[in-house]
Tab-separated table of N, CA, C and O in Angstrom:
chain	number	residue	atom	x	y	z
A	847	MET	N	25.158	-85.633	-128.590
A	847	MET	CA	25.269	-84.115	-127.611
A	847	MET	C	24.056	-84.718	-126.781
A	847	MET	O	22.886	-84.474	-127.229
A	848	SER	N	24.247	-84.168	-125.502
A	848	SER	CA	23.283	-84.187	-124.510
A	848	SER	C	23.189	-82.721	-124.160
A	848	SER	O	23.912	-81.785	-124.064
A	849	TRP	N	21.874	-82.397	-123.937
A	849	TRP	CA	21.350	-80.886	-123.588
A	849	TRP	C	20.191	-81.200	-122.602
A	849	TRP	O	19.593	-82.172	-122.411
A	850	ILE	N	19.620	-79.801	-122.300
A	850	ILE	CA	18.446	-79.899	-121.598
A	850	ILE	C	17.795	-78.410	-121.680
A	850	ILE	O	18.770	-77.507	-121.107
A	851	HIS	N	16.588	-78.192	-121.646
A	851	HIS	CA	16.008	-76.791	-121.543
A	851	HIS	C	16.266	-76.470	-120.080
A	851	HIS	O	15.819	-77.365	-119.210
A	852	GLU	N	16.198	-75.187	-119.861
A	852	GLU	CA	16.421	-74.628	-118.501
A	852	GLU	C	15.321	-74.830	-117.787
A	852	GLU	O	15.177	-75.107	-116.430
A	853	ARG	N	13.872	-74.794	-118.443
A	853	ARG	CA	12.726	-75.129	-117.597
A	853	ARG	C	12.802	-76.592	-117.469
A	853	ARG	O	12.264	-76.940	-116.020
A	854	ASP	N	13.116	-77.629	-117.877
A	854	ASP	CA	13.093	-78.812	-117.691
A	854	ASP	C	14.211	-79.105	-116.593
A	854	ASP	O	13.921	-79.753	-115.684
A	855	PHE	N	15.204	-78.651	-116.730
A	855	PHE	CA	16.417	-78.571	-115.676
A	855	PHE	C	15.745	-78.188	-114.338
A	855	PHE	O	15.842	-79.065	-113.329
A	856	CYS	N	15.125	-77.344	-114.082
A	856	CYS	CA	14.428	-76.750	-112.806
A	856	CYS	C	13.386	-77.745	-112.405
A	856	CYS	O	13.284	-78.091	-111.382
A	857	ARG	N	12.614	-78.154	-113.354
A	857	ARG	CA	11.404	-79.179	-112.824
A	857	ARG	C	12.084	-80.529	-112.497
A	857	ARG	O	11.496	-81.116	-111.766
A	858	VAL	N	13.305	-80.931	-113.185
A	858	VAL	CA	14.054	-82.184	-112.857
A	858	VAL	C	14.664	-81.826	-111.469
A	858	VAL	O	14.313	-82.763	-110.445
A	859	ILE	N	14.970	-80.883	-110.863
A	859	ILE	CA	15.675	-80.672	-109.732
A	859	ILE	C	14.520	-80.778	-108.592
A	859	ILE	O	14.686	-81.223	-107.773
A	860	GLU	N	13.379	-79.973	-108.870
A	860	GLU	CA	12.348	-80.295	-108.023
A	860	GLU	C	11.743	-81.405	-107.922
A	860	GLU	O	11.340	-81.840	-106.865
A	861	PHE	N	11.601	-82.237	-109.279
A	861	PHE	CA	11.275	-83.781	-108.892
A	861	PHE	C	12.138	-84.584	-108.072
A	861	PHE	O	11.648	-85.339	-107.230
A	862	LEU	N	13.394	-84.345	-108.427
A	862	LEU	CA	14.356	-85.141	-107.411
A	862	LEU	C	14.277	-84.988	-106.317
A	862	LEU	O	14.542	-85.818	-105.425
A	863	ILE	N	13.828	-83.701	-105.707
A	863	ILE	CA	14.052	-83.325	-104.360
A	863	ILE	C	13.041	-84.592	-103.693
A	863	ILE	O	12.789	-84.916	-102.495
A	864	GLY	N	11.770	-84.571	-104.332
A	864	GLY	CA	10.433	-85.044	-103.915
A	864	GLY	C	10.609	-86.889	-104.265
A	864	GLY	O	9.995	-87.511	-103.724
A	865	ALA	N	11.511	-87.048	-105.103
A	865	ALA	CA	11.221	-88.446	-105.803
A	865	ALA	C	12.018	-89.492	-104.841
A	865	ALA	O	11.661	-90.851	-104.906
A	866	GLY	N	12.965	-89.300	-103.896
A	866	GLY	CA	13.582	-90.316	-103.059
A	866	GLY	C	14.551	-91.201	-104.184
A	866	GLY	O	14.801	-91.947	-103.489
A	867	LEU	N	14.819	-90.540	-105.245
A	867	LEU	CA	16.104	-91.182	-105.781
A	867	LEU	C	17.355	-91.223	-105.256
A	867	LEU	O	17.500	-90.292	-104.797
A	868	GLU	N	17.951	-92.516	-105.157
A	868	GLU	CA	19.552	-92.397	-104.608
A	868	GLU	C	20.278	-92.707	-105.567
A	868	GLU	O	20.121	-93.461	-106.710
A	869	GLY	N	21.399	-92.052	-105.569
A	869	GLY	CA	22.756	-92.446	-106.521
A	869	GLY	C	22.613	-91.555	-107.662
A	869	GLY	O	21.828	-90.443	-107.859
A	870	PRO	N	23.338	-91.656	-108.535
A	870	PRO	CA	23.645	-90.496	-109.895
A	870	PRO	C	22.188	-90.895	-110.804
A	870	PRO	O	21.652	-91.617	-110.934
A	871	VAL	N	22.125	-89.533	-111.152
A	871	VAL	CA	21.102	-89.338	-112.294
A	871	VAL	C	21.558	-88.484	-113.469
A	871	VAL	O	21.915	-87.245	-113.117
A	872	ASN	N	21.364	-88.925	-114.352
A	872	ASN	CA	21.608	-88.143	-115.633
A	872	ASN	C	20.418	-87.091	-115.864
A	872	ASN	O	19.239	-87.301	-116.177
A	873	VAL	N	20.756	-85.480	-115.748
A	873	VAL	CA	20.131	-84.550	-115.697
A	873	VAL	C	20.206	-83.867	-117.205
A	873	VAL	O	21.130	-83.417	-117.587
A	874	CYS	N	19.365	-84.555	-117.774
A	874	CYS	CA	19.627	-84.424	-119.559
A	874	CYS	C	18.241	-84.552	-120.163
A	874	CYS	O	17.428	-85.220	-119.765
A	875	ALA	N	18.196	-83.988	-121.421
A	875	ALA	CA	16.816	-84.473	-122.147
A	875	ALA	C	16.733	-85.744	-122.772
A	875	ALA	O	18.158	-86.426	-122.907
A	876	PRO	N	15.858	-86.310	-123.186
A	876	PRO	CA	15.677	-87.866	-123.684
A	876	PRO	C	16.232	-87.796	-124.963
A	876	PRO	O	16.168	-89.207	-125.527
A	877	GLU	N	16.420	-86.892	-125.660
A	877	GLU	CA	16.835	-87.077	-127.131
A	877	GLU	C	18.047	-86.456	-127.567
A	877	GLU	O	18.015	-85.194	-127.977
A	878	PRO	N	19.374	-86.955	-127.062
A	878	PRO	CA	20.647	-86.234	-127.368
A	878	PRO	C	20.668	-86.595	-129.051
A	878	PRO	O	19.953	-86.993	-129.581
A	879	LEU	N	21.598	-85.617	-129.514
A	879	LEU	CA	21.675	-85.585	-131.091
A	879	LEU	C	23.105	-84.976	-131.546
A	879	LEU	O	23.840	-84.456	-130.556
A	880	PRO	N	23.560	-85.410	-132.580
A	880	PRO	CA	24.999	-85.054	-133.073
A	880	PRO	C	25.066	-83.576	-133.141
A	880	PRO	O	24.122	-82.765	-133.138
A	881	ASN	N	26.148	-83.086	-132.933
A	881	ASN	CA	26.596	-81.598	-132.488
A	881	ASN	C	26.011	-80.820	-134.000
A	881	ASN	O	25.648	-79.819	-133.870
A	882	ARG	N	26.178	-81.356	-135.190
A	882	ARG	CA	25.911	-81.035	-136.506
A	882	ARG	C	24.432	-80.637	-136.568
A	882	ARG	O	24.065	-79.526	-136.694
A	883	ASP	N	23.748	-81.635	-135.750
A	883	ASP	CA	22.417	-81.234	-135.942
A	883	ASP	C	21.737	-80.232	-134.676
A	883	ASP	O	20.915	-79.447	-134.881
A	884	PHE	N	22.634	-80.409	-133.683
A	884	PHE	CA	22.233	-79.177	-132.874
A	884	PHE	C	22.473	-77.688	-133.095
A	884	PHE	O	21.563	-76.860	-132.990
A	885	LEU	N	23.464	-77.693	-133.997
A	885	LEU	CA	24.000	-76.261	-134.387
A	885	LEU	C	23.098	-75.907	-135.546
A	885	LEU	O	22.723	-74.735	-135.789
A	886	ARG	N	22.498	-77.055	-136.474
A	886	ARG	CA	21.798	-76.722	-137.540
A	886	ARG	C	20.421	-75.937	-136.826
A	886	ARG	O	19.988	-75.165	-137.310
A	887	ALA	N	19.624	-76.432	-135.970
A	887	ALA	CA	18.596	-75.926	-135.478
A	887	ALA	C	18.724	-74.718	-134.646
A	887	ALA	O	17.716	-73.972	-134.607
A	888	TYR	N	20.033	-74.794	-134.154
A	888	TYR	CA	20.329	-73.356	-133.311
A	888	TYR	C	20.231	-72.278	-134.554
A	888	TYR	O	19.664	-71.341	-134.156
A	889	ARG	N	21.144	-72.458	-135.495
A	889	ARG	CA	21.139	-71.589	-136.516
A	889	ARG	C	19.754	-71.371	-137.061
A	889	ARG	O	19.363	-70.274	-137.361
A	890	HIS	N	19.089	-72.572	-137.333
A	890	HIS	CA	17.531	-71.994	-138.143
A	890	HIS	C	16.717	-71.353	-137.042
A	890	HIS	O	15.825	-70.464	-137.457
A	891	ALA	N	16.664	-71.401	-135.636
A	891	ALA	CA	15.909	-71.020	-134.737
A	891	ALA	C	16.113	-69.353	-134.606
A	891	ALA	O	15.375	-68.546	-134.547
A	892	TRP	N	17.557	-69.017	-134.766
A	892	TRP	CA	18.060	-67.722	-135.152
A	892	TRP	C	17.953	-67.115	-136.455
A	892	TRP	O	18.609	-65.842	-136.569
A	893	ALA	N	17.503	-67.938	-137.621
A	893	ALA	CA	17.664	-67.462	-138.882
A	893	ALA	C	18.844	-67.042	-139.131
A	893	ALA	O	19.024	-65.944	-140.114
A	894	MET	N	19.736	-67.755	-138.844
A	894	MET	CA	21.272	-67.590	-139.271
A	894	MET	C	21.515	-68.876	-140.475
A	894	MET	O	21.629	-69.843	-140.201
A	895	PRO	N	21.665	-68.510	-141.802
A	895	PRO	CA	21.877	-69.417	-142.762
A	895	PRO	C	22.979	-69.943	-142.881
A	895	PRO	O	23.262	-71.394	-143.349
A	896	LEU	N	24.197	-69.620	-142.384
A	896	LEU	CA	25.513	-69.941	-142.300
A	896	LEU	C	26.267	-70.294	-141.023
A	896	LEU	O	25.837	-69.295	-140.278
A	897	GLY	N	26.911	-71.130	-140.916
A	897	GLY	CA	28.003	-71.145	-139.696
A	897	GLY	C	29.271	-71.840	-139.869
A	897	GLY	O	29.268	-72.679	-141.142
A	898	LEU	N	30.122	-71.618	-139.133
A	898	LEU	CA	31.669	-72.057	-139.383
A	898	LEU	C	31.537	-73.693	-138.989
A	898	LEU	O	30.863	-73.979	-138.160
A	899	PRO	N	31.993	-74.613	-139.831
A	899	PRO	CA	32.041	-75.953	-139.155
A	899	PRO	C	32.907	-76.107	-137.851
A	899	PRO	O	33.984	-75.330	-137.803
A	900	SER	N	32.342	-76.986	-137.065
A	900	SER	CA	33.140	-77.124	-135.802
A	900	SER	C	34.172	-78.162	-135.849
A	900	SER	O	34.027	-79.273	-135.579
A	901	THR	N	35.173	-77.721	-136.482
A	901	THR	CA	36.264	-78.951	-136.798
A	901	THR	C	37.131	-79.197	-135.448
A	901	THR	O	37.237	-78.314	-134.563
A	902	ALA	N	37.726	-80.359	-135.171
A	902	ALA	CA	38.504	-80.657	-134.384
A	902	ALA	C	39.630	-79.610	-133.919
A	902	ALA	O	39.629	-79.170	-132.893
A	903	GLY	N	40.311	-78.980	-135.038
A	903	GLY	CA	41.315	-78.353	-134.888
A	903	GLY	C	40.721	-76.639	-134.356
A	903	GLY	O	41.252	-76.044	-133.533
A	904	LEU	N	39.366	-76.344	-134.960
A	904	LEU	CA	38.860	-75.029	-134.441
A	904	LEU	C	38.666	-75.313	-132.825
A	904	LEU	O	38.622	-74.215	-132.331
A	905	ILE	N	38.037	-76.377	-132.463
A	905	ILE	CA	37.691	-76.630	-131.238
A	905	ILE	C	38.713	-76.639	-130.196
A	905	ILE	O	39.043	-76.121	-128.987
A	906	ARG	N	39.850	-77.290	-130.704
A	906	ARG	CA	41.070	-77.268	-129.793
A	906	ARG	C	41.629	-75.775	-129.761
A	906	ARG	O	42.019	-75.339	-128.764
A	907	LEU	N	41.522	-74.916	-130.911
A	907	LEU	CA	42.020	-73.475	-130.747
A	907	LEU	C	41.203	-72.853	-129.761
A	907	LEU	O	41.825	-72.109	-128.946
A	908	GLY	N	39.981	-72.831	-129.773
A	908	GLY	CA	38.936	-72.124	-129.036
A	908	GLY	C	39.142	-72.680	-127.544
A	908	GLY	O	39.089	-71.829	-126.466
A	909	ALA	N	39.264	-73.995	-127.212
A	909	ALA	CA	39.590	-74.376	-126.042
A	909	ALA	C	40.876	-73.858	-125.063
A	909	ALA	O	40.915	-73.397	-124.196
A	910	ALA	N	41.809	-73.872	-126.128
A	910	ALA	CA	43.257	-73.287	-125.872
A	910	ALA	C	43.068	-71.631	-125.142
A	910	ALA	O	43.604	-71.245	-124.320
A	911	VAL	N	42.399	-70.828	-126.273
A	911	VAL	CA	41.902	-69.583	-125.971
A	911	VAL	C	41.113	-69.374	-124.547
A	911	VAL	O	41.490	-68.516	-123.725
A	912	MET	N	40.430	-70.234	-124.255
A	912	MET	CA	39.462	-70.219	-122.948
A	912	MET	C	40.277	-70.936	-121.884
A	912	MET	O	39.522	-71.034	-121.056
A	913	ASN	N	41.299	-71.469	-122.061
A	913	ASN	CA	42.057	-72.149	-121.204
A	913	ASN	C	41.238	-73.347	-120.554
A	913	ASN	O	40.860	-73.414	-119.309
A	914	SER	N	40.480	-74.151	-121.271
A	914	SER	CA	39.672	-75.181	-121.051
A	914	SER	C	40.318	-76.636	-122.059
A	914	SER	O	41.147	-76.517	-122.635
A	915	GLU	N	39.333	-77.655	-121.834
A	915	GLU	CA	40.031	-78.950	-122.391
A	915	GLU	C	39.162	-79.283	-123.543
A	915	GLU	O	37.850	-79.292	-123.496
A	916	ALA	N	39.707	-79.224	-124.877
A	916	ALA	CA	38.837	-79.505	-126.079
A	916	ALA	C	38.262	-81.000	-125.907
A	916	ALA	O	37.194	-81.475	-126.459
A	917	GLU	N	38.802	-81.863	-125.132
A	917	GLU	CA	38.075	-83.314	-125.151
A	917	GLU	C	36.754	-83.075	-124.426
A	917	GLU	O	36.034	-84.056	-124.811
A	918	LEU	N	36.465	-82.247	-123.725
A	918	LEU	CA	34.864	-81.885	-123.260
A	918	LEU	C	33.883	-81.964	-124.304
A	918	LEU	O	32.920	-82.451	-124.168
A	919	LEU	N	34.386	-81.253	-125.580
A	919	LEU	CA	33.493	-81.383	-126.609
A	919	LEU	C	33.645	-82.449	-127.387
A	919	LEU	O	32.981	-82.921	-128.100
A	920	LEU	N	35.083	-83.113	-127.595
A	920	LEU	CA	35.517	-83.808	-128.696
A	920	LEU	C	35.200	-85.361	-128.569
A	920	LEU	O	34.679	-86.250	-129.163
A	921	LYS	N	35.081	-85.422	-126.999
A	921	LYS	CA	34.504	-86.858	-126.710
A	921	LYS	C	33.433	-86.952	-125.849
A	921	LYS	O	33.105	-87.747	-124.974
A	922	SER	N	32.480	-86.240	-126.395
A	922	SER	CA	30.860	-86.542	-125.847
A	922	SER	C	30.331	-87.633	-125.748
A	922	SER	O	30.916	-88.474	-126.395
A	923	ARG	N	29.534	-87.950	-125.043
A	923	ARG	CA	28.965	-89.258	-124.842
A	923	ARG	C	27.305	-88.863	-124.986
A	923	ARG	O	26.729	-88.032	-124.696
A	924	SER	N	26.463	-89.956	-125.676
A	924	SER	CA	25.086	-89.735	-125.915
A	924	SER	C	24.330	-90.095	-124.662
A	924	SER	O	24.256	-91.391	-124.396
A	925	THR	N	24.054	-89.487	-123.852
A	925	THR	CA	23.522	-89.660	-122.383
A	925	THR	C	22.017	-89.698	-122.661
A	925	THR	O	21.513	-88.713	-123.030
A	926	VAL	N	21.391	-90.445	-121.717
A	926	VAL	CA	19.963	-90.399	-121.743
A	926	VAL	C	19.459	-90.302	-120.242
A	926	VAL	O	20.110	-91.141	-119.658
A	927	PRO	N	18.252	-89.862	-119.938
A	927	PRO	CA	17.901	-89.740	-118.450
A	927	PRO	C	17.039	-91.343	-117.922
A	927	PRO	O	15.844	-91.111	-117.717
A	928	GLU	N	17.495	-92.259	-118.232
A	928	GLU	CA	16.812	-93.656	-117.950
A	928	GLU	C	15.960	-93.631	-116.930
A	928	GLU	O	14.977	-93.815	-116.401
A	929	ARG	N	16.816	-92.991	-115.518
A	929	ARG	CA	16.286	-93.360	-114.317
A	929	ARG	C	15.180	-92.109	-114.235
A	929	ARG	O	14.128	-92.596	-113.440
A	930	LEU	N	15.449	-91.025	-114.757
A	930	LEU	CA	14.225	-90.204	-114.645
A	930	LEU	C	13.132	-90.509	-115.249
A	930	LEU	O	11.846	-90.536	-114.624
A	931	LEU	N	13.217	-91.042	-116.556
A	931	LEU	CA	12.077	-91.610	-117.263
A	931	LEU	C	11.192	-92.615	-116.401
A	931	LEU	O	10.125	-92.918	-116.544
A	932	ARG	N	12.179	-93.712	-115.726
A	932	ARG	CA	11.462	-94.846	-115.160
A	932	ARG	C	10.839	-94.230	-113.863
A	932	ARG	O	9.687	-94.922	-113.700
A	933	ALA	N	11.160	-93.170	-113.484
A	933	ALA	CA	10.491	-92.486	-112.464
A	933	ALA	C	9.148	-91.892	-112.383
A	933	ALA	O	8.617	-91.520	-111.644
A	934	GLY	N	8.979	-91.737	-113.704
A	934	GLY	CA	7.763	-90.973	-114.122
A	934	GLY	C	8.057	-89.653	-114.472
A	934	GLY	O	7.020	-89.096	-114.809
A	935	PHE	N	9.076	-88.977	-114.517
A	935	PHE	CA	9.373	-87.742	-114.914
A	935	PHE	C	8.829	-87.341	-116.617
A	935	PHE	O	9.216	-88.248	-117.363
A	936	GLU	N	8.372	-86.211	-117.024
A	936	GLU	CA	7.873	-86.163	-118.185
A	936	GLU	C	8.684	-84.835	-118.602
A	936	GLU	O	8.285	-83.771	-117.892
A	937	PHE	N	9.242	-84.721	-119.639
A	937	PHE	CA	9.905	-83.479	-120.108
A	937	PHE	C	8.918	-82.587	-120.950
A	937	PHE	O	7.965	-83.243	-121.733
A	938	GLU	N	8.959	-81.499	-120.645
A	938	GLU	CA	8.188	-80.282	-121.700
A	938	GLU	C	8.909	-80.171	-122.947
A	938	GLU	O	8.128	-80.120	-123.770
A	939	PHE	N	10.336	-80.253	-123.022
A	939	PHE	CA	11.137	-80.391	-124.153
A	939	PHE	C	11.972	-81.296	-124.445
A	939	PHE	O	13.345	-81.261	-123.771
A	940	PRO	N	11.351	-82.574	-124.659
A	940	PRO	CA	12.179	-83.603	-125.042
A	940	PRO	C	12.918	-83.412	-126.427
A	940	PRO	O	14.162	-84.164	-126.248
A	941	ALA	N	12.933	-82.699	-127.393
A	941	ALA	CA	13.601	-82.685	-128.482
A	941	ALA	C	14.167	-81.027	-128.453
A	941	ALA	O	13.477	-80.281	-128.335
A	942	TRP	N	15.531	-80.986	-129.071
A	942	TRP	CA	15.956	-79.779	-129.179
A	942	TRP	C	15.487	-78.569	-130.238
A	942	TRP	O	15.543	-77.794	-129.830
A	943	PRO	N	14.947	-79.234	-131.517
A	943	PRO	CA	14.322	-78.141	-132.276
A	943	PRO	C	13.289	-77.421	-131.513
A	943	PRO	O	13.160	-76.057	-131.468
A	944	GLU	N	12.403	-77.780	-130.717
A	944	GLU	CA	11.345	-77.035	-130.337
A	944	GLU	C	11.688	-76.334	-129.152
A	944	GLU	O	11.280	-75.085	-128.725
A	945	ALA	N	12.765	-77.032	-128.214
A	945	ALA	CA	13.601	-76.339	-127.221
A	945	ALA	C	13.939	-74.971	-127.773
A	945	ALA	O	13.936	-73.848	-127.053
A	946	ILE	N	14.870	-74.797	-128.709
A	946	ILE	CA	15.637	-73.762	-129.026
A	946	ILE	C	14.893	-72.959	-129.634
A	946	ILE	O	15.039	-71.449	-129.459
A	947	THR	N	13.909	-73.285	-130.499
A	947	THR	CA	12.936	-72.289	-130.870
A	947	THR	C	12.034	-71.363	-129.793
A	947	THR	O	12.125	-70.493	-130.002
A	948	THR	N	11.719	-72.220	-128.748
A	948	THR	CA	11.117	-71.578	-127.714
A	948	THR	C	12.179	-70.586	-126.763
A	948	THR	O	11.696	-69.107	-126.679
A	949	LEU	N	13.259	-71.139	-126.808
A	949	LEU	CA	14.120	-70.008	-126.023
A	949	LEU	C	14.557	-68.913	-126.961
A	949	LEU	O	14.619	-67.603	-126.498
A	950	VAL	N	14.527	-69.211	-128.263
A	950	VAL	CA	14.962	-68.020	-128.836
A	950	VAL	C	13.556	-66.670	-128.984
A	950	VAL	O	13.867	-65.645	-128.858
A	951	LYS	N	12.628	-67.716	-129.237
A	951	LYS	CA	11.422	-66.755	-129.108
A	951	LYS	C	11.293	-66.054	-127.904
A	951	LYS	O	10.985	-64.662	-127.754
A	952	GLU	N	11.435	-66.426	-126.711
A	952	GLU	CA	11.484	-65.857	-125.372
A	952	GLU	C	12.535	-64.634	-125.283
A	952	GLU	O	12.139	-63.475	-124.827
A	953	VAL	N	13.631	-65.109	-125.840
A	953	VAL	CA	14.838	-63.834	-125.718
A	953	VAL	C	14.178	-62.768	-126.828
A	953	VAL	O	14.554	-61.561	-126.694
A	954	ARG	N	13.669	-62.754	-127.903
A	954	ARG	CA	13.269	-61.968	-128.789
A	954	ARG	C	12.007	-61.150	-128.204
A	954	ARG	O	11.854	-59.783	-128.666
A	955	GLU	N	11.254	-61.891	-127.425
A	955	GLU	CA	10.049	-61.120	-126.813
A	955	GLU	C	10.423	-60.018	-125.692
A	955	GLU	O	10.224	-59.136	-125.575
A	956	VAL	N	11.465	-60.526	-124.760
A	956	VAL	CA	11.803	-59.973	-123.656
A	956	VAL	C	13.035	-59.221	-123.897
A	956	VAL	O	13.224	-58.077	-123.207
A	957	GLY	N	13.805	-59.700	-124.965
A	957	GLY	CA	15.148	-58.825	-125.173
A	957	GLY	C	16.417	-59.382	-124.307
A	957	GLY	O	17.458	-58.767	-124.995
A	958	HIS	N	16.336	-60.339	-123.858
A	958	HIS	CA	17.381	-61.051	-123.087
A	958	HIS	C	16.728	-62.381	-122.524
A	958	HIS	O	15.753	-62.883	-122.774
A	959	ALA	N	17.707	-63.419	-122.317
A	959	ALA	CA	17.517	-64.484	-121.491
A	959	ALA	C	16.590	-64.452	-120.584
A	959	ALA	O	16.822	-63.585	-119.613
A	960	PRO	N	15.415	-65.270	-120.442
A	960	PRO	CA	14.441	-65.036	-119.170
A	960	PRO	C	15.358	-65.436	-117.840
A	960	PRO	O	16.356	-66.036	-118.013
A	961	ARG	N	14.832	-64.861	-116.930
A	961	ARG	CA	15.290	-65.261	-115.612
A	961	ARG	C	14.699	-65.940	-114.637
A	961	ARG	O	13.531	-65.920	-114.626
């Protein structure tokens, strides 16, 4: 699963404005991970010991309720930002466990997501 921290997202956009890169660029962190590990780190950061398994059936049910496509989650790709890295961009949060820990800490300190 590919992801990106909100601060890195903003920094990537600023970088791209000045970098002169043409064509498509993957805007994601350099360390994708399986959904299971993503959710495990998420639960750990929030101190939630248990979570429901994300089975294909539950994902399809949730997608139907949200009028969305389950394939968006079930057919994910492991994407990396090769062009960004080659252009010299350095991520503040390359790994998900540190990123989600920081986000949760900010939410707990402020009482809501940072703006």
